[in-house]
Each structure stands twice: as C-alpha cells, then as structure tokens.
Short mmCIF file of C-alpha atoms in Angstrom, two decimals:
data_model
loop_
_atom_site.label_atom_id
_atom_site.label_comp_id
_atom_site.label_asym_id
_atom_site.label_seq_id
_atom_site.Cartn_x
_atom_site.Cartn_y
_atom_site.Cartn_z
CA MET A 1 -114.79 128.17 28.92
CA ALA A 2 -115.71 126.51 32.19
CA LEU A 3 -118.74 124.29 32.12
CA ASP A 4 -121.73 124.94 34.33
CA GLN A 5 -121.05 122.97 37.55
CA SER A 6 -124.71 122.92 38.46
CA PHE A 7 -125.15 120.18 35.83
CA VAL A 8 -123.44 117.54 38.00
CA GLY A 9 -125.97 114.91 39.01
CA ARG A 10 -128.50 115.99 36.43
CA SER A 11 -130.41 113.18 34.72
CA TYR A 12 -132.17 113.39 31.39
CA PRO A 13 -135.48 111.66 30.62
CA PRO A 14 -135.26 108.11 29.19
CA THR A 15 -134.85 107.97 25.42
CA ALA A 16 -137.46 106.49 23.10
CA PRO A 17 -136.93 102.72 22.83
CA TYR A 18 -134.27 101.43 20.41
CA GLU A 19 -135.32 98.07 19.01
CA VAL A 20 -132.36 95.74 18.52
CA GLY A 21 -132.62 93.77 15.27
CA ARG A 22 -130.84 90.54 14.32
CA GLU A 23 -129.67 91.98 11.01
CA LYS A 24 -128.27 95.12 12.66
CA ILE A 25 -126.29 92.90 15.03
CA ARG A 26 -125.07 90.86 12.06
CA GLU A 27 -124.00 94.03 10.23
CA PHE A 28 -122.10 95.26 13.30
CA ALA A 29 -120.43 91.89 13.91
CA GLU A 30 -119.30 91.74 10.28
CA ALA A 31 -117.96 95.30 10.49
CA ILE A 32 -115.67 94.33 13.38
CA GLY A 33 -114.71 91.06 11.67
CA GLU A 34 -116.52 88.88 14.21
CA ALA A 35 -117.51 85.37 13.28
CA HIS A 36 -118.77 84.12 16.66
CA PRO A 37 -122.01 82.26 15.90
CA ALA A 38 -123.78 83.68 18.98
CA TYR A 39 -124.03 86.97 17.07
CA THR A 40 -125.78 85.55 14.03
CA ASP A 41 -127.24 82.11 14.79
CA PRO A 42 -130.11 81.93 17.31
CA GLU A 43 -129.41 78.23 17.91
CA ALA A 44 -125.76 78.82 18.71
CA ALA A 45 -126.79 81.65 21.03
CA GLY A 46 -129.34 79.32 22.62
CA GLU A 47 -126.68 76.72 23.35
CA LEU A 48 -124.93 79.37 25.45
CA GLY A 49 -128.17 80.11 27.28
CA HIS A 50 -129.21 83.24 25.38
CA PRO A 51 -132.84 83.49 24.18
CA ASP A 52 -131.81 85.10 20.87
CA VAL A 53 -128.64 86.24 19.10
CA ILE A 54 -126.59 88.57 21.26
CA ALA A 55 -124.74 91.74 20.28
CA PRO A 56 -120.97 92.25 20.55
CA PRO A 57 -120.05 94.02 23.82
CA THR A 58 -119.49 97.47 22.31
CA PHE A 59 -122.60 97.41 20.08
CA VAL A 60 -124.61 99.31 22.68
CA PHE A 61 -122.31 102.34 22.43
CA ALA A 62 -124.16 103.58 19.35
CA ILE A 63 -127.30 103.76 21.48
CA THR A 64 -125.77 105.30 24.60
CA PHE A 65 -123.68 107.80 22.65
CA LYS A 66 -126.73 109.02 20.80
CA ALA A 67 -128.43 109.53 24.16
CA ALA A 68 -125.32 111.29 25.48
CA GLY A 69 -125.50 113.53 22.43
CA GLU A 70 -128.66 115.08 23.79
CA VAL A 71 -126.74 116.00 26.95
CA VAL A 72 -123.75 117.29 25.02
CA ALA A 73 -125.95 119.41 22.79
CA ASP A 74 -127.69 121.08 25.75
CA PRO A 75 -126.76 124.74 25.09
CA LYS A 76 -127.01 125.56 28.79
CA LEU A 77 -124.14 123.18 29.54
CA GLY A 78 -121.80 125.16 27.31
CA LEU A 79 -119.71 122.33 25.83
CA ASP A 80 -117.94 123.10 22.56
CA TYR A 81 -118.58 119.86 20.69
CA SER A 82 -116.20 120.74 17.86
CA ARG A 83 -113.32 120.29 20.33
CA VAL A 84 -114.56 117.06 21.93
CA VAL A 85 -112.60 113.82 21.90
CA HIS A 86 -113.46 110.51 23.51
CA GLY A 87 -111.32 110.06 26.61
CA ASP A 88 -112.47 106.86 28.33
CA GLN A 89 -115.18 104.30 27.82
CA LYS A 90 -116.44 101.63 30.19
CA PHE A 91 -119.33 99.17 30.25
CA ALA A 92 -120.79 97.09 33.08
CA TYR A 93 -123.15 94.36 31.93
CA THR A 94 -126.00 92.65 33.74
CA ARG A 95 -126.58 90.65 30.56
CA PRO A 96 -125.63 90.98 26.89
CA VAL A 97 -127.82 93.06 24.59
CA ARG A 98 -129.85 90.72 22.37
CA ALA A 99 -132.12 90.80 19.35
CA GLY A 100 -135.63 91.83 20.22
CA ASP A 101 -134.57 94.11 23.06
CA ARG A 102 -136.32 97.46 23.21
CA LEU A 103 -133.76 99.55 25.05
CA THR A 104 -134.08 102.93 26.68
CA VAL A 105 -131.18 105.01 27.98
CA THR A 106 -131.24 107.35 30.94
CA SER A 107 -128.24 109.67 30.87
CA THR A 108 -126.81 111.31 33.96
CA ILE A 109 -123.97 113.80 34.19
CA GLU A 110 -121.63 112.31 36.79
CA ALA A 111 -118.88 114.89 36.74
CA VAL A 112 -117.97 118.20 35.18
CA LYS A 113 -114.38 119.34 35.55
CA SER A 114 -112.01 121.84 34.10
CA MET A 115 -108.33 120.91 34.04
CA ALA A 116 -105.62 122.92 32.34
CA GLY A 117 -108.14 124.62 30.12
CA ASN A 118 -109.80 121.35 29.13
CA ASP A 119 -113.44 120.68 29.92
CA ILE A 120 -114.09 117.13 31.06
CA LEU A 121 -117.54 115.60 31.11
CA ASP A 122 -118.44 112.19 32.55
CA ILE A 123 -121.77 110.82 31.38
CA ARG A 124 -123.36 107.62 32.67
CA GLY A 125 -125.96 105.91 30.48
CA GLU A 126 -128.20 103.34 32.17
CA VAL A 127 -129.66 100.97 29.60
CA ARG A 128 -132.86 99.13 30.49
CA ASP A 129 -135.10 96.75 28.61
CA GLU A 130 -138.83 96.99 28.04
CA GLY A 131 -139.52 95.42 31.42
CA GLY A 132 -137.39 98.04 33.14
CA GLU A 133 -134.63 95.51 33.91
CA HIS A 134 -131.04 96.71 33.83
CA VAL A 135 -129.03 95.50 30.83
CA VAL A 136 -125.83 97.54 30.79
CA THR A 137 -124.40 100.80 32.05
CA ALA A 138 -122.04 102.80 29.86
CA TRP A 139 -119.67 105.45 31.22
CA THR A 140 -118.33 107.90 28.65
CA LYS A 141 -115.67 110.49 29.37
CA LEU A 142 -115.60 113.34 26.88
CA VAL A 143 -112.80 115.88 26.82
CA ALA A 144 -113.24 119.28 25.16
CA ARG A 145 -109.74 120.52 24.58
CA ALA A 146 -108.59 124.06 25.22
CA ALA A 147 -109.22 126.03 22.03
CA ASP A 148 -105.61 126.94 21.24
CA ASP A 149 -104.29 123.39 21.19
CA ALA A 150 -107.28 121.64 19.70
CA ALA A 151 -105.28 120.46 16.70
CA VAL A 152 -102.43 119.07 18.78
CA ASP A 153 -104.88 117.21 20.96
CA ALA A 154 -106.84 115.87 18.06
CA ALA A 155 -103.56 114.29 16.91
CA GLY A 156 -102.89 112.74 20.28
CA LYS A 157 -106.37 111.47 21.03
CA GLN A 158 -108.90 109.46 19.19
CA GLY A 159 -112.01 111.34 18.25
CA GLU A 160 -115.44 109.86 18.08
CA MET B 1 -123.83 82.40 29.99
CA THR B 2 -121.47 79.51 29.45
CA ALA B 3 -117.81 80.36 29.32
CA ARG B 4 -115.51 77.72 27.90
CA ILE B 5 -112.64 78.43 30.28
CA ALA B 6 -112.98 77.16 33.85
CA TYR B 7 -112.19 79.44 36.75
CA GLU B 8 -110.10 76.68 38.33
CA ASP B 9 -107.92 76.42 35.24
CA VAL B 10 -106.59 79.98 35.32
CA GLU B 11 -104.37 81.90 37.66
CA ALA B 12 -102.92 85.38 37.80
CA GLY B 13 -100.49 85.56 34.91
CA THR B 14 -102.36 83.17 32.60
CA GLU B 15 -101.92 84.55 29.09
CA LEU B 16 -104.74 84.84 26.58
CA PRO B 17 -104.02 84.01 22.93
CA ALA B 18 -102.76 87.23 21.31
CA ARG B 19 -104.36 88.48 18.11
CA SER B 20 -103.59 90.94 15.31
CA PHE B 21 -106.39 92.83 13.64
CA PRO B 22 -105.74 94.54 10.30
CA VAL B 23 -107.52 97.85 9.63
CA THR B 24 -107.86 99.39 6.19
CA ARG B 25 -109.93 102.30 4.92
CA ASP B 26 -112.48 99.74 3.81
CA THR B 27 -112.73 98.50 7.41
CA LEU B 28 -113.38 102.03 8.65
CA VAL B 29 -116.09 102.73 6.10
CA ARG B 30 -117.87 99.51 7.07
CA TYR B 31 -117.55 100.34 10.75
CA ALA B 32 -118.85 103.87 10.18
CA GLY B 33 -121.94 102.46 8.50
CA ALA B 34 -122.58 99.75 11.07
CA SER B 35 -122.00 101.97 14.10
CA GLY B 36 -123.51 105.18 12.78
CA ASP B 37 -120.33 107.13 13.60
CA PHE B 38 -119.73 109.18 10.47
CA ASN B 39 -117.16 111.59 11.88
CA PRO B 40 -115.10 112.52 8.77
CA ILE B 41 -111.78 112.08 10.63
CA HIS B 42 -112.41 108.34 10.09
CA TRP B 43 -112.75 108.45 6.29
CA ASN B 44 -111.82 111.89 4.90
CA GLU B 45 -108.07 112.48 4.73
CA ARG B 46 -108.48 116.15 3.77
CA PHE B 47 -110.66 116.79 6.81
CA ALA B 48 -108.41 114.78 9.14
CA ARG B 49 -105.36 116.86 8.13
CA GLU B 50 -107.31 120.08 8.51
CA VAL B 51 -107.93 119.29 12.18
CA GLY B 52 -104.26 118.47 12.73
CA LEU B 53 -104.23 114.70 12.40
CA PRO B 54 -101.46 113.00 10.40
CA ASP B 55 -104.03 111.05 8.35
CA VAL B 56 -107.38 109.29 8.72
CA ILE B 57 -107.62 107.51 12.09
CA ALA B 58 -109.62 104.48 13.20
CA HIS B 59 -112.70 104.92 15.39
CA GLY B 60 -111.67 104.53 19.02
CA MET B 61 -114.70 102.31 19.51
CA PHE B 62 -113.53 100.08 16.64
CA THR B 63 -110.23 99.52 18.42
CA MET B 64 -112.13 98.86 21.64
CA ALA B 65 -114.33 96.33 19.82
CA GLU B 66 -111.32 94.48 18.39
CA ALA B 67 -109.53 94.34 21.73
CA ALA B 68 -112.64 92.80 23.32
CA ARG B 69 -112.45 89.91 20.88
CA VAL B 70 -109.30 88.62 22.56
CA VAL B 71 -111.30 88.29 25.77
CA THR B 72 -114.57 86.96 24.35
CA ASP B 73 -112.86 84.48 22.01
CA TRP B 74 -110.87 83.16 24.95
CA ALA B 75 -113.88 82.95 27.27
CA GLY B 76 -115.95 81.30 24.53
CA ASP B 77 -119.16 83.18 25.34
CA PRO B 78 -119.29 86.94 24.68
CA GLY B 79 -122.02 87.03 27.32
CA ALA B 80 -119.44 86.14 29.96
CA LEU B 81 -118.13 89.71 29.90
CA VAL B 82 -119.11 91.53 33.11
CA GLU B 83 -117.13 94.75 32.75
CA TYR B 84 -114.97 96.26 30.06
CA GLY B 85 -113.24 99.63 30.00
CA VAL B 86 -110.50 101.43 28.10
CA ARG B 87 -108.78 104.79 27.85
CA PHE B 88 -108.12 106.16 24.37
CA THR B 89 -104.50 107.21 24.51
CA ARG B 90 -103.32 107.41 20.88
CA PRO B 91 -105.01 107.23 17.50
CA VAL B 92 -104.58 104.29 15.13
CA VAL B 93 -103.48 106.02 11.94
CA VAL B 94 -104.79 104.23 8.83
CA PRO B 95 -102.98 105.13 5.59
CA ASP B 96 -104.73 104.85 2.24
CA ASP B 97 -102.89 101.79 0.94
CA ASP B 98 -103.43 98.04 0.73
CA LYS B 99 -101.87 97.37 4.12
CA GLY B 100 -103.55 99.97 6.31
CA ALA B 101 -102.70 99.51 9.98
CA VAL B 102 -102.58 96.59 12.39
CA ILE B 103 -103.95 96.53 15.93
CA GLU B 104 -102.02 94.10 18.16
CA VAL B 105 -103.79 92.82 21.24
CA SER B 106 -102.46 90.62 24.02
CA GLY B 107 -103.91 89.97 27.43
CA LYS B 108 -103.36 88.15 30.66
CA VAL B 109 -105.27 87.35 33.79
CA ALA B 110 -104.31 90.05 36.27
CA ALA B 111 -106.26 88.72 39.25
CA LYS B 112 -108.89 86.23 40.32
CA LEU B 113 -111.56 88.43 41.82
CA ASP B 114 -114.31 86.31 43.33
CA ASP B 115 -114.29 82.53 43.88
CA GLU B 116 -118.07 82.40 44.12
CA ALA B 117 -118.90 84.61 41.12
CA ARG B 118 -115.95 82.97 39.31
CA THR B 119 -114.80 86.30 37.95
CA VAL B 120 -111.31 87.25 36.84
CA ARG B 121 -109.81 90.52 35.70
CA VAL B 122 -108.01 90.50 32.37
CA ASP B 123 -105.58 93.29 31.50
CA LEU B 124 -105.09 93.97 27.81
CA LYS B 125 -102.18 95.46 25.95
CA VAL B 126 -103.28 97.16 22.75
CA THR B 127 -100.72 98.62 20.35
CA SER B 128 -100.41 99.77 16.75
CA ALA B 129 -97.15 100.53 14.96
CA GLY B 130 -95.34 99.75 18.21
CA GLN B 131 -97.22 102.33 20.28
CA LYS B 132 -99.84 101.84 22.93
CA VAL B 133 -103.23 102.97 21.59
CA LEU B 134 -105.47 101.97 24.50
CA GLY B 135 -104.58 102.44 28.15
CA MET B 136 -106.22 101.06 31.30
CA SER B 137 -107.71 98.37 29.10
CA ARG B 138 -109.38 95.95 31.48
CA ALA B 139 -112.13 93.39 31.40
CA VAL B 140 -113.89 91.39 34.08
CA VAL B 141 -115.05 87.98 32.86
CA ARG B 142 -117.21 85.33 34.50
CA LEU B 143 -115.65 81.94 33.86
CA ALA B 144 -117.19 78.48 33.99
#
C-alpha cells in the first residue's frame, strides 16, 4: 500500500520533556558494556568540559524513536508497523546529551517513498533542551516491507 | 570537549584500535531493559522464528552503540563525536548458548575534513560471523 505523499514535510508538535537522569545513563552505559567515566562520574565528565555526566551517543535514540512512534502510528499515514524494519540511523550532535537535560523532540517527515512494493519513511527528530537550544538531530529510516516477503526481509534486516 | 587524539597526529588511513564485542542473550535482555526496546525478536526465539528469522537477533541500535565505542574510546571524549550514521544491512544472530555472537569493529580515518574545526571522518567496518552487519558506518569526530 502506497503511503500518503501529502505527509512529506509535515512536522508534529514537540513532545513532553524527557528528563535525563544520571542513573538512567549509568544503566544504559552498563547495558552496552561501557566503562568510560564520563558516563558515570560527574568529576570525570567535568575534566572533559561537561557540566554533568554525559550519555553515550546512541542513548538519545530511545527518546527520538518514541517520538517517531507517534508519527508511525498516525492512521492517516497508512504505515503497516508490523512490517517495519530499521533501515538507517544517523545522528548529528551540537553537544552530548547530559544528566539534567529536559529534552523535547520535534519530528518531521522528510521523505515518503515506495520502491519495489516497500514503503520507506524518513523521519527527522530535532532534539532541544529546556532553553530551546539544539542538542542533537536524529534521522531514522524505516522500511515497511512488501507484505508477501515480510519474513524474508525480516531475516535480512535488523528490526527495531 | 577534549579529545585525546590531536588532529595533527592523524592522516587519512590512520587505523583505530579494533575491538571485539561479545553478545549473549543476557546482553540483549539488559539492552532491552535499558533502551526500552522490548521487541520480542530480540529475546523470544519462538517469536523470532515465527517471523522468519533464524534465531533471536541483536538490536540494531545495540550494534550501533558498540561500533561507536571504537571511535569514542579512540578519541578519548565521547563528546567529541559530531556525526554518526549507519545502515543496518544484516542481523547479528545470537544463539542461546554460552558463547552467543561476537561483533567485530575496526575503523580508520577516511579523510581530514576541516583544519579549523579539526574534524575527521572515520569509516567503520562492522562484522559478525564473517559478514558485514552495518553498512555506510561513518563518524565525524572533532579532535584536539
């Protein structure tokens, strides 16, 4: 099913703030096996010029993907989420996410394409802090595979 | 942001220390909890097979997180990362045994981008079981 092209360029309202906690960063760092002290020790982070512990680079994905979920779930868009796999992911940082941040995400649909029966959706998530300053932008490409080869594709792609 | 590696000390072709990251089912359960991604293909073998996968697979974002460590460990400050992107090309299949899978990551400086901003592009090679699992895996890092 082709997606509704009129959605290209559409932005969604900013999400409610996500407050980044030191212990959540610690939990995430441990889960990826990270021992860099800047993730857990405010002093070590301070020596690198950061005002508090910082989060590993991909930490913010949990926040932007949740925001993207609101786009994906928009029934008017017509995306079949049961067939969606994560195609590409990119981040551009103004600064690292850090403890104490209250982050909001504004999601925009950058592109909607259909190729060989697959629906492709590019979502940009702009992450800003409480002061409205840019922190990081996340680009997420989602691919909804053609229904008849969903299983084959699931085997060849990593789902999220 | 205080990277440990100086811009002057690298050139195109400079290799980053390669790393291997083991992944077991335990790793995936921890990552699911920490990231909030509870998709059952990452912990439920029955479900994974039902949707056509050979077995449980690692979260793509877990693999992306591990690959980043080669860059941030080298640079010395994770805050030195300016850009980071990957394409998910193949799943990392994680069998239910003591060994699990291994993600192998190597990287090299592909280009010096900006003498003033002191940024370089690092290209990463990310494989598991001899097959490329991430494509177009690139980072831009601001060096000292």
